[in-house]
Every structure is written in structure tokens, then in C-alpha cells.
CSV table of C-alpha atoms and ligand atoms in Angstrom, one decimal:
chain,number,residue,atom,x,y,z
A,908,UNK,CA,54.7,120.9,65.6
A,909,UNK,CA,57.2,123.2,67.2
A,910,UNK,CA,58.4,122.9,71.2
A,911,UNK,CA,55.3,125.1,72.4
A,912,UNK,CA,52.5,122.9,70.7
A,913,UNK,CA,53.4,120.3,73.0
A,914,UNK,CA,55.5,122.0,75.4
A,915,UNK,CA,53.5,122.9,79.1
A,916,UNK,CA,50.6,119.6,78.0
A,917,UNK,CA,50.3,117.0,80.5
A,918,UNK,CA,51.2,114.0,78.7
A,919,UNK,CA,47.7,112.4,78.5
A,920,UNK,CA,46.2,115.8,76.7
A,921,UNK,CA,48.8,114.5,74.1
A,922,UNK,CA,46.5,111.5,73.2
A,923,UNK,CA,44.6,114.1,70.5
A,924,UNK,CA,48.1,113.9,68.5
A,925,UNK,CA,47.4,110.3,67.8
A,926,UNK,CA,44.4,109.3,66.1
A,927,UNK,CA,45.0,106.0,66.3
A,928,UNK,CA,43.7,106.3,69.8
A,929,UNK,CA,40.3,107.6,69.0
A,930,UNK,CA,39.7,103.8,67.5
A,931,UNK,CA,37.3,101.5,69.3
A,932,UNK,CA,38.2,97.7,68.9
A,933,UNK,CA,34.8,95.0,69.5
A,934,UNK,CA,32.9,97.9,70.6
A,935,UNK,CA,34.9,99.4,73.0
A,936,UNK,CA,37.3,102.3,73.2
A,937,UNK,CA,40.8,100.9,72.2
A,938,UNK,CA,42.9,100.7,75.4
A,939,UNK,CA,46.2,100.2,74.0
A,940,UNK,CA,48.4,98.8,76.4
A,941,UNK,CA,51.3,97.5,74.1
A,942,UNK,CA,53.7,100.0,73.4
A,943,UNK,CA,56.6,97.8,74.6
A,944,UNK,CA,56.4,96.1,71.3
A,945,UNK,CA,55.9,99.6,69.3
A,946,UNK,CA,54.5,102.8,69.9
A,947,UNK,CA,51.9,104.8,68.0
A,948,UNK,CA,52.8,107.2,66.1
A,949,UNK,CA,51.7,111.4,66.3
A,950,UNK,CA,50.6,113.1,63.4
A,951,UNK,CA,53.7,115.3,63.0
A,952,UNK,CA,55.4,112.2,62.2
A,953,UNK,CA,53.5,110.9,59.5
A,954,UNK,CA,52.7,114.3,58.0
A,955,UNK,CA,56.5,115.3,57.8
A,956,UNK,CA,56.8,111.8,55.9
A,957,UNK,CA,54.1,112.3,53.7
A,958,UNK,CA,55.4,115.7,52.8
A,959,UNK,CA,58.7,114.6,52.2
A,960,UNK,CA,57.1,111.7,50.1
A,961,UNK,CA,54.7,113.6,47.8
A,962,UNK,CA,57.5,117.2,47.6
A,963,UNK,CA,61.1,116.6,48.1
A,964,UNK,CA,61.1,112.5,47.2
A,965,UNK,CA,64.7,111.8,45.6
A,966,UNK,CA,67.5,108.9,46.3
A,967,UNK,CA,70.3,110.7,48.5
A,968,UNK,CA,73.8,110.9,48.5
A,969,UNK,CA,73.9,110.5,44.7
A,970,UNK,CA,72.4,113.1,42.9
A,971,UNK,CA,73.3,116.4,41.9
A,972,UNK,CA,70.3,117.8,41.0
A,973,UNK,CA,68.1,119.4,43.4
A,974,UNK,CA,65.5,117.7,44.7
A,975,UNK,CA,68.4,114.8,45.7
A,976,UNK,CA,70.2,117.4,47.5
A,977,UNK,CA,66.9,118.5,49.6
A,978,UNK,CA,66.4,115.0,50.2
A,979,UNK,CA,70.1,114.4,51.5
A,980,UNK,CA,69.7,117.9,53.5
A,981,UNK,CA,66.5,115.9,55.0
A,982,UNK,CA,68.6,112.6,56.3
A,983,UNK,CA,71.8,114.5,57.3
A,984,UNK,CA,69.4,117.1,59.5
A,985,UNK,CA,67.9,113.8,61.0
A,986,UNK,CA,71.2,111.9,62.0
A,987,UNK,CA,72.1,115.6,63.8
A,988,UNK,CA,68.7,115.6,65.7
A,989,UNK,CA,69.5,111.6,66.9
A,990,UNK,CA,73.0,112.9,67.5
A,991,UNK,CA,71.5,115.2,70.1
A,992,UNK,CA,69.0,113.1,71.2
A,993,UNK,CA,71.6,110.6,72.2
A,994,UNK,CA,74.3,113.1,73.3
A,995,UNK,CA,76.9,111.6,71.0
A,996,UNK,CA,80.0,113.7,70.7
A,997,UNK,CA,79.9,113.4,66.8
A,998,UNK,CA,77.2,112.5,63.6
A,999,UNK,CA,80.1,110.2,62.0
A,1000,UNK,CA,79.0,107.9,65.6
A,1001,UNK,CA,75.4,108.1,64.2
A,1002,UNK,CA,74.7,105.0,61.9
A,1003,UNK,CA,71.5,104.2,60.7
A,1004,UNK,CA,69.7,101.0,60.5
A,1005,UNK,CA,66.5,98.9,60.1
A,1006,UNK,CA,66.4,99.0,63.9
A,1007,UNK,CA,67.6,97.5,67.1
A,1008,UNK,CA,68.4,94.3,65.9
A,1009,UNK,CA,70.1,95.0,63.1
A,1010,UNK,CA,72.5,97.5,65.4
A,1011,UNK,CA,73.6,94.7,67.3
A,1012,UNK,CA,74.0,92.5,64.5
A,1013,UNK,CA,76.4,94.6,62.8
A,1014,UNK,CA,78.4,95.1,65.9
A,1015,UNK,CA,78.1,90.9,66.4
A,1016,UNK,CA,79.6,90.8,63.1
A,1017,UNK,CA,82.0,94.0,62.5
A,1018,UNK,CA,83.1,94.3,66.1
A,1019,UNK,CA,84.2,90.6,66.2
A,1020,UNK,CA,85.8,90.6,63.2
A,1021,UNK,CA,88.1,93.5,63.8
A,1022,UNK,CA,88.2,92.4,68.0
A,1023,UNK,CA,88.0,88.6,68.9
A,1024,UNK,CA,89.6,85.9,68.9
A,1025,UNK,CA,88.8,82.5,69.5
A,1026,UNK,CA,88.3,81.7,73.3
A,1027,UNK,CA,87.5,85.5,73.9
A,1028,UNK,CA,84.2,86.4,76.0
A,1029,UNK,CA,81.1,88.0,75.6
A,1030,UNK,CA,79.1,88.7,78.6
A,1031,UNK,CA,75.5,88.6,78.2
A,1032,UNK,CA,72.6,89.0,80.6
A,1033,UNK,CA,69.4,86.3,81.5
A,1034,UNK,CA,67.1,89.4,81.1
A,1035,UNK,CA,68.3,90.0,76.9
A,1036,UNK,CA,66.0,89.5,74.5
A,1037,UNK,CA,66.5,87.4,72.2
A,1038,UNK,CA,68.2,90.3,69.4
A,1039,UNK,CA,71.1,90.6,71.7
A,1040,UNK,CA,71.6,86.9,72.2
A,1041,UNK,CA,71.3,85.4,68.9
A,1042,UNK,CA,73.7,87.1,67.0
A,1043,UNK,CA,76.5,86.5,69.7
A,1044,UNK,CA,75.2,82.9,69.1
A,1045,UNK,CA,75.9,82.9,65.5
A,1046,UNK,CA,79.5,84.7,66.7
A,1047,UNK,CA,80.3,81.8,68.8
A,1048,UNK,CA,79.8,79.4,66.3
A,1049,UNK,CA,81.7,81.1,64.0
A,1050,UNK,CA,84.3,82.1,65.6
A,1051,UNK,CA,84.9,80.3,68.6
A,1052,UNK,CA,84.0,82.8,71.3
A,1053,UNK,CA,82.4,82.1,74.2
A,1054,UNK,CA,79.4,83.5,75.8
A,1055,UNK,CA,79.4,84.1,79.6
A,1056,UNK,CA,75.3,85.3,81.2
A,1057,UNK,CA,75.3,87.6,83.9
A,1058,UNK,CA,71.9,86.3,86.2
A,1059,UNK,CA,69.0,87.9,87.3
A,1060,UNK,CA,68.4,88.1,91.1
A,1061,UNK,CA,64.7,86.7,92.5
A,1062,UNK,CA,63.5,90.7,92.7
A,1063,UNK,CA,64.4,91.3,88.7
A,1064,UNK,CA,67.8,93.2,88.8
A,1065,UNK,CA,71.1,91.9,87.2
A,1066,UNK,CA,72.9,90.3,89.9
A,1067,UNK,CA,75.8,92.5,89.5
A,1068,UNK,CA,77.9,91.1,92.3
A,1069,UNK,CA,78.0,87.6,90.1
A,1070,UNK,CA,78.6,90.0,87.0
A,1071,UNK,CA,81.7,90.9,88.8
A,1072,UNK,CA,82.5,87.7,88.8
A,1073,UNK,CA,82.2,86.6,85.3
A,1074,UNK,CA,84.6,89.7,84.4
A,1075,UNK,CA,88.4,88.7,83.6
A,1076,UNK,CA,90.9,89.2,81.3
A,1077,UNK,CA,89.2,87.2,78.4
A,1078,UNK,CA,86.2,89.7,78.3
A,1079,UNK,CA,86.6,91.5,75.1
A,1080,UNK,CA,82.5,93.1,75.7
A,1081,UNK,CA,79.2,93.2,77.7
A,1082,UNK,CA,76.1,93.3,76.2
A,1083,UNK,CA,73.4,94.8,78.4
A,1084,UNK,CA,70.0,95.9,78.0
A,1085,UNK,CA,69.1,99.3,79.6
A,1086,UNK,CA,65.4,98.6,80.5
A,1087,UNK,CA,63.8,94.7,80.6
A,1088,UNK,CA,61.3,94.8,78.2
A,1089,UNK,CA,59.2,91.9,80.3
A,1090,UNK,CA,60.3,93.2,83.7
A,1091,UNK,CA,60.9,97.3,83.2
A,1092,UNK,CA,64.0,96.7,85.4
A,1093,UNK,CA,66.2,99.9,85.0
A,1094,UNK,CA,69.8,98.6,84.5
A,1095,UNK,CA,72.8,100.9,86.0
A,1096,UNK,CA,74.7,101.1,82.5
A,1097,UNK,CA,77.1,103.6,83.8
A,1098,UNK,CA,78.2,101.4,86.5
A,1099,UNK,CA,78.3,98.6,84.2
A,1100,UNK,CA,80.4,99.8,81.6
A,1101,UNK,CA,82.9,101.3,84.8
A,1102,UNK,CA,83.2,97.6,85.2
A,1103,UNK,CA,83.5,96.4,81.8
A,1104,UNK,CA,86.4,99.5,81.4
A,1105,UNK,CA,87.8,99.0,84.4
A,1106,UNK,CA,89.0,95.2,82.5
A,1107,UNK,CA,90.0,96.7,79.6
A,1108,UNK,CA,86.1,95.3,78.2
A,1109,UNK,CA,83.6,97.5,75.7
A,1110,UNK,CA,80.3,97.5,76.5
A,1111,UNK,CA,77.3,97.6,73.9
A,1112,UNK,CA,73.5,99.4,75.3
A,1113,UNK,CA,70.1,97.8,74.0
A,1114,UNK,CA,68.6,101.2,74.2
A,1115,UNK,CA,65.3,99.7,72.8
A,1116,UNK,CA,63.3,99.8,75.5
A,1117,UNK,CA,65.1,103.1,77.3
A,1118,UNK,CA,65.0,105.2,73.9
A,1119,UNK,CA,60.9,106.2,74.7
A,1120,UNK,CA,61.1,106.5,78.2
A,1121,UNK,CA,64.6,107.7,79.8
A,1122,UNK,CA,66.8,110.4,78.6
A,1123,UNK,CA,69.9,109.1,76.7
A,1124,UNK,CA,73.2,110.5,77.1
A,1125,UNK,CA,75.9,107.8,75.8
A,1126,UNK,CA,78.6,110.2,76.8
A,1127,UNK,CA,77.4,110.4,80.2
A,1128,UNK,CA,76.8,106.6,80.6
A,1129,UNK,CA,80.1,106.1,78.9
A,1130,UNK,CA,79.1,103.5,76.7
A,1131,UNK,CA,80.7,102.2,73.6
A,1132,UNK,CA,77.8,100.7,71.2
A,1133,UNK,CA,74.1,101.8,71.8
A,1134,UNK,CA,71.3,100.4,70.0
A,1135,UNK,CA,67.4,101.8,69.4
A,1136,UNK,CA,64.7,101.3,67.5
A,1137,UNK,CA,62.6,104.3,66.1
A,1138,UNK,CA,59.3,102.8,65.7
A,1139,UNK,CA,59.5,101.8,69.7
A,1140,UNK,CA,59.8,105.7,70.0
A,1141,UNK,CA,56.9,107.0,68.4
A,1142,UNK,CA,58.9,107.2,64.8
A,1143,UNK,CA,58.6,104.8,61.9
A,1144,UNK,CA,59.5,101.4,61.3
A,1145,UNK,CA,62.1,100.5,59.2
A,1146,UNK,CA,65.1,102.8,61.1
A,1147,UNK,CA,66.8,102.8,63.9
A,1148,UNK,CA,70.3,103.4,65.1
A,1149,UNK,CA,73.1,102.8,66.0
A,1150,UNK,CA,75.5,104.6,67.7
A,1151,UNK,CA,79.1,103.8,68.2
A,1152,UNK,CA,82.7,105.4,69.4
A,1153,UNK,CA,84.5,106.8,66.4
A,1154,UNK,CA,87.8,104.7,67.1
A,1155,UNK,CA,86.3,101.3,67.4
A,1156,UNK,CA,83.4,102.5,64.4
A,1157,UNK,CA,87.1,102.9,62.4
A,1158,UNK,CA,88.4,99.7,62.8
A,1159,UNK,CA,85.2,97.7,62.4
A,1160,UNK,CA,85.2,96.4,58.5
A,1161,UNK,CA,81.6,97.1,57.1
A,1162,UNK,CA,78.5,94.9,57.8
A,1163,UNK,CA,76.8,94.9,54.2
A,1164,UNK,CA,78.8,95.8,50.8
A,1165,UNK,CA,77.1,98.1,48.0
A,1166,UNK,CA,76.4,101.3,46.8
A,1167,UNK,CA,77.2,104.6,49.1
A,1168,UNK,CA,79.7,102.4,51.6
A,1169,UNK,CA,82.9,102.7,49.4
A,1170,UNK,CA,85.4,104.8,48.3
A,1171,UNK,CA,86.6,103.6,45.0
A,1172,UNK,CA,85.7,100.3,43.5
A,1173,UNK,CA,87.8,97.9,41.2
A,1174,UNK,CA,87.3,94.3,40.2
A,1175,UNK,CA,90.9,93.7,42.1
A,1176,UNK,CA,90.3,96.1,45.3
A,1177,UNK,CA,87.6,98.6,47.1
A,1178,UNK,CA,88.1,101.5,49.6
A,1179,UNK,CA,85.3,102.3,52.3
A,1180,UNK,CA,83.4,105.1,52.5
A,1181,UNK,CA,84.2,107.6,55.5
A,1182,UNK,CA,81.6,107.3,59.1
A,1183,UNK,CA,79.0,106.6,59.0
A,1184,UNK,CA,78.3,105.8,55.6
A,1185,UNK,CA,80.8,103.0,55.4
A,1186,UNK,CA,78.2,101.3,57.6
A,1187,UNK,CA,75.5,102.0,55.3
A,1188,UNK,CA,74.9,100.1,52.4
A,1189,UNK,CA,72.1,100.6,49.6
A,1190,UNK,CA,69.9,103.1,49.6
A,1191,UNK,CA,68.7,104.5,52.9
A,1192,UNK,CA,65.0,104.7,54.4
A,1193,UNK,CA,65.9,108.7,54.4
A,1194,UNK,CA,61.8,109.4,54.6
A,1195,UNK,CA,62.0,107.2,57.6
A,1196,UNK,CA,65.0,108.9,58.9
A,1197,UNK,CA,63.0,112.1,58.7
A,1198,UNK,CA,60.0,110.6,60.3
A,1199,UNK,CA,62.3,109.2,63.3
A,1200,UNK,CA,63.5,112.9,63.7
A,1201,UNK,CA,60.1,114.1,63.9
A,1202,UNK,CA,59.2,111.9,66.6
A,1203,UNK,CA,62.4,112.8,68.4
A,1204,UNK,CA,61.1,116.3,68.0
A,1205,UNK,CA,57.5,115.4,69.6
A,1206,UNK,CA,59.2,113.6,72.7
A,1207,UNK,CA,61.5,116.0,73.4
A,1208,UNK,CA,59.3,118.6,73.7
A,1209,UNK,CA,56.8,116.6,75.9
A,1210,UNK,CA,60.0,116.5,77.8
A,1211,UNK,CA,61.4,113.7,79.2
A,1212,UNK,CA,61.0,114.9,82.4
A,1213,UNK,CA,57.2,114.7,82.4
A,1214,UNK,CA,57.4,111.4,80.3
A,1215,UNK,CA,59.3,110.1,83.5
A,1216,UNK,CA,57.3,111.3,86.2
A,1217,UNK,CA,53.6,110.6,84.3
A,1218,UNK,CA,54.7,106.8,83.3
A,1219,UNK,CA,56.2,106.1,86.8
A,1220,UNK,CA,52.8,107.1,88.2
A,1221,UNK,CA,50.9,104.9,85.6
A,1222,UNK,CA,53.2,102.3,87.4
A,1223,UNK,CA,52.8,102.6,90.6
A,1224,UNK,CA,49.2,103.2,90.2
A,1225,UNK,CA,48.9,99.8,88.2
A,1226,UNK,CA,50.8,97.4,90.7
A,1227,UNK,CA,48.8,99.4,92.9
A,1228,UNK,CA,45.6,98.2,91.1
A,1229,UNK,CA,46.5,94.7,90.0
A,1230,UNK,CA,47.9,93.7,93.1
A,1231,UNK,CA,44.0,94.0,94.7
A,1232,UNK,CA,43.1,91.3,91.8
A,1233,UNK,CA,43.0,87.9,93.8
A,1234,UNK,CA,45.8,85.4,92.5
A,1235,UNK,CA,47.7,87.6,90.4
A,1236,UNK,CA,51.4,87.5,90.5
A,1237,UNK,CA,53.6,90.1,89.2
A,1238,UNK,CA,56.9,90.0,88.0
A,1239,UNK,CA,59.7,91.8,89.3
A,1240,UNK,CA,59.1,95.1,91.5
A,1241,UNK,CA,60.4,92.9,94.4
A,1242,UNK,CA,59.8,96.6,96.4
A,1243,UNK,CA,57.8,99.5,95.2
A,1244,UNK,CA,60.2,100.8,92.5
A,1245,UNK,CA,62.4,103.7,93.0
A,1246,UNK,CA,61.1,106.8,90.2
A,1247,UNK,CA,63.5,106.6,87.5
A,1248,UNK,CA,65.8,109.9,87.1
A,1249,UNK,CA,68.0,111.5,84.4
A,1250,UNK,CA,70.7,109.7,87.0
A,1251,UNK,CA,69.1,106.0,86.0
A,1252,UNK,CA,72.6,105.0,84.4
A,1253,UNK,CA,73.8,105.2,87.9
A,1254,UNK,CA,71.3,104.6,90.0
A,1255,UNK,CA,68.8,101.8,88.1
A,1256,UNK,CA,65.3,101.7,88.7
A,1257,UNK,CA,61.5,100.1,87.5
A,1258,UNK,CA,60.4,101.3,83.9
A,1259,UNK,CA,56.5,101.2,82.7
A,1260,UNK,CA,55.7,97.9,82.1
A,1261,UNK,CA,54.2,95.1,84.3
A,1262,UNK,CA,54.0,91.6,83.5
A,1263,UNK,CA,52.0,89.5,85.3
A,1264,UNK,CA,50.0,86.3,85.4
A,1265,UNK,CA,46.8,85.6,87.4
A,1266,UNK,CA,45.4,82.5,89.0
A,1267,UNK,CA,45.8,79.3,86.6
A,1268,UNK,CA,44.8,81.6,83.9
A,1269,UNK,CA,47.3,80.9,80.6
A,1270,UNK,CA,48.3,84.1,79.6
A,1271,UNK,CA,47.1,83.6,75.8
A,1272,UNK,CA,43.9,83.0,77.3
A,1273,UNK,CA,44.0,86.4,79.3
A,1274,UNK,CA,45.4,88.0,76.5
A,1275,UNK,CA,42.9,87.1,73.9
A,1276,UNK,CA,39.6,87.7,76.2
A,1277,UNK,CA,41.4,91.2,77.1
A,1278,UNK,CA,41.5,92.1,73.5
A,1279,UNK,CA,37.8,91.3,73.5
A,1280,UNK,CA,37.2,94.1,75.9
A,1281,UNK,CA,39.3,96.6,73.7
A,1282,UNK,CA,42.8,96.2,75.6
A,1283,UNK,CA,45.4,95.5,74.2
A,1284,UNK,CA,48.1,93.8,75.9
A,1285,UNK,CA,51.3,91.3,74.9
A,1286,UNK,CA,51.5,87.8,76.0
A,1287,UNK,CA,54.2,85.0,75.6
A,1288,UNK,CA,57.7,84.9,76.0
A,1289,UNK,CA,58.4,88.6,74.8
A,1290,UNK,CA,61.5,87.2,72.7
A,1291,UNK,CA,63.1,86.4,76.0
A,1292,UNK,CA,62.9,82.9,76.6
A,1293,UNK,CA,65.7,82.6,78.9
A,1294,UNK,CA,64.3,85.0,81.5
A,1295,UNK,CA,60.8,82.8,81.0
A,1296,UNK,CA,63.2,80.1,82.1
A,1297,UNK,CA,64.6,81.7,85.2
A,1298,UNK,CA,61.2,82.7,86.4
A,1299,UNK,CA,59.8,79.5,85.7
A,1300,UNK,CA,57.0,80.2,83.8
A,1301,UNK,CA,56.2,80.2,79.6
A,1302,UNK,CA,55.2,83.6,78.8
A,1303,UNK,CA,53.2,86.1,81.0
A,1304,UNK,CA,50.7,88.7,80.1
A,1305,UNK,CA,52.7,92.5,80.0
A,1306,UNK,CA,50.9,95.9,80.1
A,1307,UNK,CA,53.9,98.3,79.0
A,1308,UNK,CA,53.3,102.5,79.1
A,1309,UNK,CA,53.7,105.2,76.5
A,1310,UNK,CA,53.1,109.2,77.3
A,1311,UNK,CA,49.6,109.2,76.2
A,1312,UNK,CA,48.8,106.1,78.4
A,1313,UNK,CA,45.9,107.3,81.5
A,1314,UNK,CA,45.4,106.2,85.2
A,1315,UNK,CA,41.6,105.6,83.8
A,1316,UNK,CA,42.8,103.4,81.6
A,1317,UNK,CA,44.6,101.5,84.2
A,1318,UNK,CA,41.5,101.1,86.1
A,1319,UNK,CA,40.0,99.5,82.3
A,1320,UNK,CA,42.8,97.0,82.3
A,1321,UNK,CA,42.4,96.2,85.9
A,1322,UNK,CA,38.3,95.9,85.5
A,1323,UNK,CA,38.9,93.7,82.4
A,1324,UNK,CA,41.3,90.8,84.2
A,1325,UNK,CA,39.4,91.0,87.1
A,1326,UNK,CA,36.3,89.7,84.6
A,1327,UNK,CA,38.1,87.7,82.9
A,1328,UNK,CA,39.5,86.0,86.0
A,1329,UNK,CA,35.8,85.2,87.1
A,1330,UNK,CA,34.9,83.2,84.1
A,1331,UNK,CA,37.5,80.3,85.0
B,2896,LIG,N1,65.8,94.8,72.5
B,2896,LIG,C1,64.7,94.9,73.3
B,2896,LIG,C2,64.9,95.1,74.8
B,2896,LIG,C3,63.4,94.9,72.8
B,2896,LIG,O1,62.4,95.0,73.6
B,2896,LIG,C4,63.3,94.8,71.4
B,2896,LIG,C5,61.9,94.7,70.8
B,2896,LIG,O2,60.9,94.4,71.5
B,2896,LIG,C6,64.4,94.6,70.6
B,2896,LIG,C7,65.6,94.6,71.2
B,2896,LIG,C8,64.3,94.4,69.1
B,2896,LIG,O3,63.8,95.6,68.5
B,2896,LIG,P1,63.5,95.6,67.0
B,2896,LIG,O4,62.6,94.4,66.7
B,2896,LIG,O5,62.8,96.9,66.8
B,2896,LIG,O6,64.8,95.4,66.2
């Protein structure tokens, strides 16, 4: 698909690009309503990997004959199209990994390695989930940092007077995520990382939930780590990315040893591979690295714009729709949200996804009769127990946006809990 297939299409006339769509699920139309956890994927993505599969199939890097070459042609092309799509300044910043998680583990590992020492701080956030918290655990007990958690304010925004607070000259980094994935709260990243800098602190993006939905410009936002996942962007699993600044990416030993990360290798001493490849051990998932391109390909020419504007108005129309259902309580959204912008670094916002809880109802319960009805929606804690615990609840039910999501099927989801809430 080239920029004009999709180019000028309102985002829902995009839905014919996924046949997943088109499925019905207990006799209804699928209504799918989950895309926090992962998107569905277009056709142009899964075609460019099957071709690549069945015609060009060859291990990169390693290989002097042709087809390897192709394939390596393939995977180099795709870290340049993520190198755009994130705005970094150079591919060596590009690394790719298994996902989201895995880019913040390596930077747990490498960055404390090369940076902290015992007593150092890490500030964390009460809305992380639990990818960006867990590995800094394991750090801590390791290593003897400590973690400091910035808190969430009763609204659903980072409370960034008390973040101030927890900044001093111990803080070696601050781990933020860009958009809540139970909440949709927009973090100001660019002001956040002015106040990491402005202590002499790095600051690493979980770009997870932001990747699908806002622009990304890491030179803009002036961030120093920045993590996504490609199958919550309409790409494949198995990939995602990392990026990183060149001078810190230098210092940080690899994560993972093997083939393609070295230099030279002896049974007394081994050199490292130049960026990005030190970082990337083993063979690659290069067909999934195509596949993520692809789908970087499809949102871009949707354009990000019209992604914006057609998911904030799915929003808005839903809080607008579920707030009529009687005992429902949503979370976050203290006020009607401001429309996100390609300014949201600096100015925040609300993202497409509302979590919610109704009545007494548990919110497995509301989640399992939903499915019944075709729509499917998350429940539980959404990997973020510690926001559960600040807003005093287990888990919640979350309806979270992609571009091919309708205001009809809004109007299904709000039908379906208003049934379910009449049996109890
Ligand atoms: N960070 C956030 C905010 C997420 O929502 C998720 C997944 O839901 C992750 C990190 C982890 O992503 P992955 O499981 O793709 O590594």
C-alpha cells in the first residue's frame, strides 16, 4: 500500500484493511475494543511478511550470498523507517528488540551497569506498568539503588509538583510512561525530562501506549531512552524498539552476548560490535522488522493527525455515552479531556481509553458477559497493580481505541453494559 491508498480515508473506511474485523464472535459482529493490549494488524503487514517469508527468506548480517544481502537490505530499510517514525537523529539510536519490555530491561540492566551506584535513584511513577517497574526492582536488589514513585493526583495526572520534589542530586533517571495504559492520561514528557536535565538526571519514555496514537518525535521531547512495542502499533509481535542517545548507547555494556554483537572473539577477550548491533544479539526477527515497518507505513499515511482527532472523538463520545449508564464510575478524565496535539510532550492530555466500573458489578463478570455480546474489552489490573492500589479498586473493565474503532460501536459497548448491568 502506498501513501494514496490510505491517504484522504476517514479512519473508520480503514476497517476493510483488517479482516480480522469482518469476524463475528457468539453470533455477533466482533466489536473489538482491546487494542490497548495489541492492535490488529492490516493486510499490507502480513502480506509484506509473507512475501518476504516465501521470496527473500535468509539469516542477515552474515551471509554473502544474495538472498542474505536482500534480506539484510530488508531489516536495515526497516530500522531507517522507525528512525523516522521516531525522529531520532541517527539509525545507530535504533535498537531492536522483542518489544517494550525487553527495551526497558536492557536499559535496567546496561544503563545501571555503566551509570549507578549504590544509593543512586530511580524515579518511577504510581501510573507504570508493571514492565517499567520490575526491572528497576530486580536493579535495586542488585545493586543497591533505590527507587523513588512520583504519585498520581485524584483526576489521573502525575502529580508533578511532588515529582519536583522527589528530584535531587542522587537521581541518576526517571522512568515515565507517555500515555496510562488504564487511564489514557497524556504525560508532558518534554517537561519532564526539562526536569530530569535540569538535575543532571536521564529520562527513559514507555512509548507503548503513545507509539499508535501520538506522533513521536524523541528529539523534540528531548528524551534519552524511549521504548515501543510494534504489535501495539498495528505491526507484528515479536519486535519492538528501542531507541537511545548515541553517547549513553556507547557506554552501556551489551544486554545479551552472541552472535552479531562482537567484534572479534577469543577464549581470553571479546570486542563489541559497533550501534546498534552491539545491542543485538542472535539472530534478528528481520521478517518482523519488515512487518513493523509496514505498519509504520499504514499509520503514517492514515496520518497521525486524523488518528488524533478521530480517537479523541471516540473518547469524548464514549464518556459521553457511559456516563448516562446508571452507577458507572470512570476513571480519570477528572474534566472533559483536552484533544491531544502534536504539542502533547508539552502540554499533556487524555488518550483513547476508558476504564471504568459500574454498580457492584466485578469487572470479570462485565467483562466476560460483554464478550458474550461480541465486545471485546480488558479487565483486571492491566499489569498495573500499583495504580489499582491508589484508586482503590482490583482491576476495572477498559475499552481502549484504535483508527478503525466507530462511534456505532461505542453505542454497542454502551448497549451491552447497560444489559448487563440489569441482570444483577
Ligand atoms: N508499557 C505499557 C504502558 C503497556 O501498556 C505495555 C503493554 O500493555 C507495556 C509497557 C508492555 O508491552 P509489551 O508486553 O509489548 O512488552
Amino acid at each position: 500500500m502506498t501513501h494514496s491508498d490510505t491517504c484522504g480515508r476517514g479512519p473508520a473506511s480503514l476497517r476493510a484493511d483488517f479482516p480480522i474485523l469482518a469476524r463475528s464472535v457468539y453470533g455477533h459482529p466482533l466489536v473489538y475494543l482491546d487494542n490497548g493490549a495489541t492492535t490488529q494488524k492490516p493486510r499490507c503487514v502480513v502480506d509484506a511478511m509473507t512475501d518476504e517469508y516465501l521470496n527473500v527468506n535468509a539469516n542477515v548480517h552474515r551471509g554473502v550470498h544474495y538472498l542474505s544481502q536482500q534480506a539484510t537490505d530488508l531489516m536495515e530499510q526497516a530500522r531507517e523507517r522507525v528512525r523516522r517514525f521516531v525522529r531520532a537523529a541517527k539509525v545507530e539510536e535504533v535498537v531492536f528488540t522483542r518489544g517494550t519490555t525487553e527495551s526497558i530491561n536492557l536499559v535496567a540492566s546496561s544503563y545501571t551497569q555503566a551509570f549507578l551506584r549504590e544509593g543512586d535513584e530511580v524515579v518511577l511513577t504510581q501510573m507504570e506498568h508493571h514492565s517499567n517497574i520490575v526491572p528497576w526492582q530486580l536493579m535495586r536488589d542488585r545493586y543497591g539503588i533505590r527507587l523513588r514513585v512520583c504519585p498520581v493526583t485524584d483526576d489521573g495526572r502525575l502529580d508533578l509538583d511532588a515529582l519536583a520534589g522527589l528530584l535531587g542530586e542522587r537521581t541518576r533517571l526517571v522512568c515515565v510512561t507517555a500515555v496510562s495504559n488504564v487511564l489514557g492520561t497524556v504525560n508532558p514528557v518534554a517537561r519532564i525530562a526539562r526536569m530530569a536535565h535540569a538535575c543532571g538526571a536521564h529520562i527513559l519514555v514507555d512509548a507503548a501506549q503513545a507509539a499508535p496514537h501520538l506522533p513521536i518525535d524523541v528529539q523534540a521531547m528531548d528524551c534519552d531512552f524511549l521504548a515501543l512495542s510494534g504489535h501495539k502499533v498495528y505491526g507484528p509481535t515479536g519486535i519492538g524498539v528501542l531507541y537511545g542517545r548515541e553517547e549513553l548507547l556507547e557506554q552501556m555494556p551489551p544486554y545479551m552476548g552472541g552472535g552479531e554483537m562482537i567484534g572479534t572473539v577469543s577464549f581470553e577477550h571479546t570486542t563489541f560490535n559497533r550501534l546498534p548491533y552491539k545491542f543485538e544479539a542472535g539472530t534478528p526477527d528481520y521478517v518482523a522488522a519488515t512487518g513493523l515497518a509496514r505498519a509504520m507505513d499504514y499509520v503514517e499515511a492514515a496520518g497521525m493527525e486524523a488518528i488524533m482527532e478521530h480517537e479523541h472523538d471516540l473518547t469524548l463520545y464514549a464518556l459521553q455515552r457511559l456516563r448516562q449508564v446508571e452507577g458507572m464510575r470512570i476513571f480519570g478524565y477528572g474534566s472533559l479531556p483536552a484533544a491531544p496535539t502534536a504539542a502533547w510532550p508539552e502540554t499533556g492530555g487524555a488518550g483513547s481509553v476508558v476504564s471504568f466500573l459500574v454498580g457492584g458489578i466485578h469487572h470479570l463478570d462485565m467483562g466476560t458477559l460483554l464478550d458474550r455480546l461480541g465486545i471485546a474489552v480488558r479487565t483486571g489490573h492491566h499489569c498495573a497493580e500499583p495504580l489499582m492500589r491508589r484508586l482503590g479498586v482490583e482491576g476495572t473493565v477498559r475499552a481502549s481505541f484504535a483508527l478503525y474503532n466507530t462511534r456505532s460501536e461505542v453505542d454497542t459497548l454502551a448497549a451491552g453494559i447497560e444489559r448487563v448491568a440489569r441482570m444483577f
